[in-house]
Amino acid sequence: MRTEIIYADSTGDLEWVGEKAADLLAAGEVVALPAETVYGLAADAMNPDAVAKIFAAKERPAHDPLIVHIFNREDLRLVATIPDDIAEVCKKLRDEFWPGALTLVLPKRPEVPDSVTAGLDTVAVRMPADSVFRAVLKAFQGPLAAPSANRFGRISPTSASAVEDELGGRIPMIIDGGACRDGVESTIIKIEAVEGTKPNFHILRSGPVTIEMLKPFGRCKLPGKKGFISTGIEAPGQLDSHYAPTTPLRVIPRPEDFVPEEGKRYALLTLDGGKKSKLMDAAAWDKIEMLSPGAGKLPEAAVRFFHLLRQLDGEGFDEIIAEPMPDHGVGIALNDRLRRAQHGSGSATQNAADE
Ligand code: AMP
Ligand code: MG
């Protein structure tokens, strides 16, 4: 299949781009498009045949549910129901964070195909902020299911060229809208009402909407920590092996634990390379990539994270050594991605064995 690439920069005609994509989507096709998080692969969320094409192009297993994207807050009712005991906090969260990178897991409406939710009785929904994504949603006039536009388990794409590497020849259209504003996938939460006090937010995936930002509205419960209730889904976004480079990757929290082997070529992925980075002197690095040179700013690191990981993966090193990020803000999401990347890194066979 020939993959058409169309450009959608801020000076362009977004309405035209939206309509071109919407025509394909209405015909049951898939379209790759930018989001403020990472590039997504979109299809009509209410059309099971179209949704099946997402799973086929990505080679994604059917047990991994998709996120549904809506144009405005009211459209939430097309795909989800809101239990009375969380209605108030849901409204507050939507007012505060939508459009944006917060995904809510809510009871699903029967109209949503089971393939979108992997048979679960809940659906994950968000309202994206990216202007290109919004132009497509506006023209299409319906909810779009869209996971990240990469082959299953691989590094998420944050540019149109990364999407082309992943899915070129498998999908009919990629919209190139430039780099992604946030750079990591949305924060996913499930809300649990608690009698007489603030609700609990179970953080199913950490992302650009941070715990610090969510705190005023509820108590955040992280996986593995006290009070976290697993949804029981075996979804790879929540599995150990994901976002994986083919080059082996290791996260080294204590520099003294890294002993380079003779003759091997190592790359270092560090936050800032400055005083805080103790790994800088631990080896004769073949390459050093800094996520936020000098400044060490986490939002900047997030924007560059998948791009640099993908780049290093293509340069034939024996191993990528990564430094853990500070454990606050979007650093929590980056550490989550690094941990899963380490688990799945190396080879496809290793991934399969681990899962
Ligand atoms: P992606 O669309 O690739 O960014 O990832 C979608 C992820 O959203 C899945 O891998 C799950 O982790 C999560 N997800 C989607 N739907 C649900 C749901 N109903 N309950 C819990 N998590 C979900
Ligand atoms: Mg993904």
XYZ file of C-alpha atoms and ligand atoms in Angstrom:
379
model
C 0.000 0.000 0.000
C 1.220 3.494 -0.814
C 1.321 5.778 2.229
C 0.395 9.375 1.420
C 1.990 12.008 3.643
C 0.218 15.312 3.976
C 1.561 18.361 5.748
C -0.324 20.301 8.350
C 1.718 23.151 9.725
C 0.301 26.153 11.524
C 0.203 28.233 8.335
C -1.664 25.547 6.391
C -5.336 24.912 5.834
C -6.274 22.627 8.724
C -9.876 22.435 7.582
C -8.744 20.905 4.279
C -6.455 18.448 6.089
C -9.266 17.512 8.480
C -11.675 16.830 5.640
C -9.185 14.782 3.650
C -8.527 12.576 6.689
C -12.224 12.418 7.588
C -13.072 11.098 4.099
C -10.716 8.166 4.596
C -11.922 7.561 8.153
C -15.564 7.584 7.037
C -14.640 4.933 4.448
C -13.434 2.720 7.323
C -9.718 3.430 6.835
C -6.977 4.302 9.330
C -5.039 7.591 9.411
C -1.893 8.434 11.417
C -1.997 11.875 12.956
C -0.224 14.048 15.515
C -1.465 14.475 19.068
C 0.039 16.612 21.836
C 1.194 13.308 23.403
C 2.649 11.079 20.617
C 1.499 10.337 17.044
C -1.662 8.219 16.941
C -3.225 5.789 14.483
C -6.901 6.740 14.265
C -10.033 4.904 13.105
C -13.801 5.301 13.541
C -14.305 4.123 17.144
C -17.837 2.905 16.397
C -16.890 0.779 13.352
C -15.432 -2.632 14.334
C -14.021 -3.243 10.822
C -12.115 0.055 10.919
C -10.888 -0.659 14.454
C -9.659 -4.080 13.273
C -7.366 -2.274 10.817
C -5.605 -0.511 13.719
C -4.871 -3.846 15.365
C -3.693 -5.320 12.045
C -1.372 -2.425 11.096
C 0.195 -2.314 14.557
C 0.212 -6.104 15.057
C -1.390 -5.272 18.359
C -2.918 -8.137 20.382
C -6.702 -7.968 20.777
C -6.478 -7.877 24.583
C -4.967 -4.364 24.546
C -7.794 -1.762 24.680
C -7.669 1.546 22.780
C -8.267 5.110 23.912
C -11.281 6.884 22.394
C -10.829 10.551 21.438
C -13.705 13.037 21.390
C -14.105 16.535 19.971
C -15.793 18.219 22.917
C -16.730 17.530 26.528
C -20.372 16.717 25.715
C -19.324 13.898 23.347
C -18.227 11.922 26.405
C -21.822 10.742 26.721
C -21.626 9.078 23.300
C -19.150 6.510 24.583
C -19.266 6.463 28.401
C -21.626 6.779 31.334
C -20.664 8.738 34.419
C -21.576 7.157 37.768
C -23.331 9.625 40.113
C -20.746 9.236 42.863
C -17.906 10.526 40.650
C -19.892 12.968 38.479
C -18.696 16.042 40.372
C -14.989 15.179 40.298
C -15.269 14.084 36.651
C -16.596 17.512 35.768
C -13.814 19.241 37.677
C -11.163 17.124 35.933
C -12.673 17.770 32.495
C -12.867 21.521 33.195
C -9.261 21.592 34.383
C -7.474 19.220 32.005
C -9.527 18.917 28.782
C -8.559 19.447 26.080
C -5.325 17.739 27.134
C -3.391 14.644 28.082
C -5.658 13.151 30.749
C -7.522 9.930 29.908
C -10.455 8.844 32.081
C -11.516 5.194 32.380
C -15.311 5.101 32.753
C -18.158 2.568 32.323
C -18.667 2.082 28.591
C -21.826 2.583 26.578
C -23.067 -0.505 24.732
C -22.601 1.253 21.355
C -18.814 1.102 21.730
C -17.555 -2.071 20.008
C -15.975 -4.696 22.280
C -12.832 -4.660 20.146
C -12.136 -1.054 21.240
C -12.280 -1.947 24.935
C -10.860 -5.478 24.625
C -14.106 -6.810 26.042
C -13.893 -4.712 29.219
C -16.999 -2.978 30.558
C -15.042 0.284 30.762
C -13.767 2.640 28.066
C -10.760 4.983 28.156
C -11.631 8.494 26.859
C -9.926 11.806 26.360
C -10.364 15.091 24.506
C -7.119 15.949 22.693
C -5.670 19.473 22.471
C -3.576 19.160 19.301
C -4.994 21.459 16.613
C -4.529 18.928 13.782
C -6.173 16.124 15.753
C -9.013 18.505 16.592
C -9.443 19.484 12.932
C -9.785 15.790 12.038
C -12.277 15.139 14.868
C -14.290 18.187 13.828
C -14.507 17.103 10.200
C -15.187 13.448 11.038
C -17.944 14.282 13.557
C -17.569 11.201 15.703
C -15.275 9.555 18.267
C -11.939 8.207 17.033
C -10.055 5.290 18.576
C -6.330 5.974 18.389
C -3.404 4.161 19.995
C 0.182 5.230 19.394
C 1.219 4.873 15.729
C 3.987 2.318 16.239
C 4.248 -1.410 15.789
C 3.239 -3.210 18.965
C 5.686 -2.945 21.868
C 8.041 -0.586 20.043
C 9.192 2.973 20.736
C 6.345 5.486 20.432
C 6.585 7.935 17.493
C 6.840 11.669 18.161
C 7.331 12.738 14.526
C 5.795 11.846 11.172
C 9.072 10.318 10.004
C 9.058 7.988 13.017
C 5.522 6.919 12.026
C 6.745 6.289 8.493
C 9.526 4.052 9.847
C 6.988 2.116 11.910
C 3.963 1.877 9.633
C 4.959 3.128 6.163
C 3.399 0.902 3.480
C 0.829 -0.464 5.950
C -1.496 2.545 6.197
C -2.932 4.926 3.585
C -2.151 8.309 5.186
C 0.139 10.069 7.651
C -0.542 13.678 8.620
C 2.725 15.451 9.403
C 2.022 18.081 12.030
C 5.584 18.462 13.327
C 6.854 17.497 16.772
C 4.513 16.579 19.647
C 4.086 19.146 22.432
C 4.186 16.730 25.405
C 6.162 13.822 23.959
C 4.784 11.028 26.162
C 1.438 9.222 26.210
C -1.508 10.581 28.195
C -1.962 10.010 31.907
C -4.666 7.349 32.417
C -6.704 7.324 35.623
C -9.565 5.335 37.058
C -11.598 7.196 39.672
C -12.848 5.518 42.831
C -15.409 7.350 44.941
C -14.635 7.415 48.657
C -17.506 8.109 51.069
C -17.160 11.458 52.862
C -13.768 12.458 51.449
C -11.783 13.061 48.254
C -11.902 10.290 45.621
C -8.970 8.013 44.835
C -7.290 8.287 41.429
C -5.673 5.014 40.398
C -2.895 6.020 38.004
C -3.028 3.280 35.353
C -0.363 5.048 33.296
C 1.660 8.089 34.327
C 1.997 10.896 31.788
C 2.082 14.646 31.176
C -0.731 15.369 33.650
C 1.317 14.825 36.791
C 0.461 13.737 40.330
C 1.217 17.280 41.467
C -1.449 18.549 39.035
C -4.025 15.915 40.039
C -3.524 16.192 43.806
C -5.968 19.071 44.424
C -8.787 16.889 43.063
C -8.139 13.489 44.636
C -5.673 11.063 46.205
C -3.293 9.575 43.650
C -2.544 5.865 43.950
C 0.406 4.570 41.955
C 0.864 0.956 40.795
C 2.726 -1.115 43.347
C 1.971 1.413 46.091
C -0.500 1.067 48.976
C -4.150 1.396 47.976
C -3.685 0.941 44.200
C -6.382 -1.222 42.708
C -5.379 -2.917 39.484
C -8.047 -3.003 36.795
C -6.981 -6.569 36.198
C -6.373 -5.884 32.528
C -3.435 -7.401 30.803
C -2.851 -4.327 28.676
C 0.702 -3.813 27.397
C 0.657 -0.103 28.274
C 0.510 -1.535 31.769
C 2.691 -4.594 31.137
C 6.362 -4.819 31.925
C 7.650 -4.925 28.376
C 6.857 -1.947 26.140
C 8.395 1.094 24.399
C 11.282 -1.205 23.611
C 14.380 -0.467 21.528
C 15.986 -3.395 19.698
C 19.317 -2.391 21.276
C 19.653 -3.666 24.873
C 18.890 -0.857 27.339
C 19.760 -0.711 31.010
C 18.727 1.854 33.598
C 21.550 2.436 36.087
C 20.469 4.143 39.323
C 23.923 3.865 40.980
C 26.928 4.725 38.755
C 29.161 2.273 40.663
C 26.932 -0.556 39.407
C 27.968 0.044 35.810
C 31.115 -1.818 34.772
C 31.774 -1.392 31.040
C 32.990 -4.462 29.161
C 36.117 -4.306 27.021
C 35.436 -3.655 23.337
C 31.744 -2.817 23.688
C 30.221 0.394 22.374
C 28.011 2.196 24.882
C 25.674 5.152 24.535
C 24.530 7.201 27.530
C 21.087 8.748 27.806
C 21.138 11.366 30.549
C 18.913 14.214 31.708
C 21.372 17.109 31.595
C 24.937 15.850 31.656
C 25.652 18.413 34.334
C 26.698 18.121 37.975
C 23.721 15.941 38.749
C 24.778 13.322 36.208
C 27.244 11.026 37.973
C 27.341 8.531 35.123
C 29.192 10.911 32.798
C 32.612 9.747 34.058
C 31.705 6.072 34.455
C 32.842 5.018 30.970
C 34.414 6.186 27.734
C 31.022 6.714 26.116
C 30.765 6.332 22.358
C 27.904 8.804 22.462
C 26.167 10.910 25.085
C 22.643 12.201 24.519
C 21.225 14.765 26.911
C 17.456 14.980 27.187
C 17.555 18.558 28.429
C 21.105 19.865 27.991
C 22.216 22.209 30.730
C 18.811 23.076 32.079
C 17.672 19.573 33.075
C 14.017 20.528 32.590
C 11.696 17.512 32.691
C 9.052 18.776 30.209
C 11.825 19.356 27.662
C 13.232 15.905 28.416
C 9.790 14.401 27.768
C 9.476 16.096 24.375
C 12.851 14.692 23.269
C 12.681 11.311 25.035
C 11.243 8.932 22.406
C 13.009 10.778 19.582
C 16.454 10.340 21.141
C 15.730 6.757 22.189
C 14.739 5.923 18.599
C 17.828 7.673 17.251
C 20.207 5.846 19.609
C 18.479 2.564 18.767
C 19.370 3.090 15.107
C 23.075 3.681 15.696
C 24.236 0.130 16.385
C 25.495 0.430 19.981
C 25.992 -2.713 22.041
C 24.012 -1.164 24.870
C 22.149 2.008 25.777
C 22.732 3.030 29.382
C 20.080 5.323 30.827
C 20.124 7.402 33.938
C 16.905 7.428 36.000
C 15.028 10.734 35.901
C 14.104 12.726 39.029
C 11.026 11.080 40.533
C 8.586 13.977 40.308
C 6.503 15.740 37.657
C 6.706 14.114 34.237
C 9.920 12.411 35.450
C 7.635 9.727 36.929
C 6.265 8.994 33.439
C 9.780 8.929 31.948
C 10.998 6.479 34.605
C 7.966 4.300 33.868
C 8.803 4.284 30.126
C 12.506 3.584 30.847
C 11.672 0.634 33.100
C 9.421 -0.957 30.484
C 11.887 -0.155 27.694
C 14.616 -1.958 29.645
C 12.383 -4.966 30.182
C 11.532 -5.336 26.509
C 14.831 -4.240 24.995
C 17.185 -6.475 23.068
C 15.171 -8.609 20.715
C 11.670 -9.570 19.687
C 12.192 -13.095 20.987
C 13.161 -11.764 24.384
C 9.934 -9.717 24.505
C 7.809 -12.713 23.698
C 9.522 -14.805 26.361
C 9.079 -12.109 28.992
C 5.407 -11.731 28.387
P -2.235 3.588 23.626
O -3.543 3.835 22.983
O -1.308 2.713 22.845
O -1.612 4.833 24.138
O -2.580 2.722 24.905
C -3.853 2.501 25.327
C -3.721 2.038 26.741
O -4.804 2.573 27.489
C -3.853 0.542 26.932
O -2.654 -0.154 26.706
C -4.278 0.456 28.380
O -3.161 0.539 29.215
C -5.109 1.713 28.567
N -6.550 1.447 28.525
C -7.360 1.578 27.472
N -8.625 1.251 27.793
C -8.615 0.905 29.100
C -9.606 0.465 30.019
N -10.878 0.316 29.662
N -9.216 0.198 31.285
C -7.926 0.378 31.654
N -6.949 0.791 30.824
C -7.268 1.037 29.567
Mg 1.227 2.586 22.647
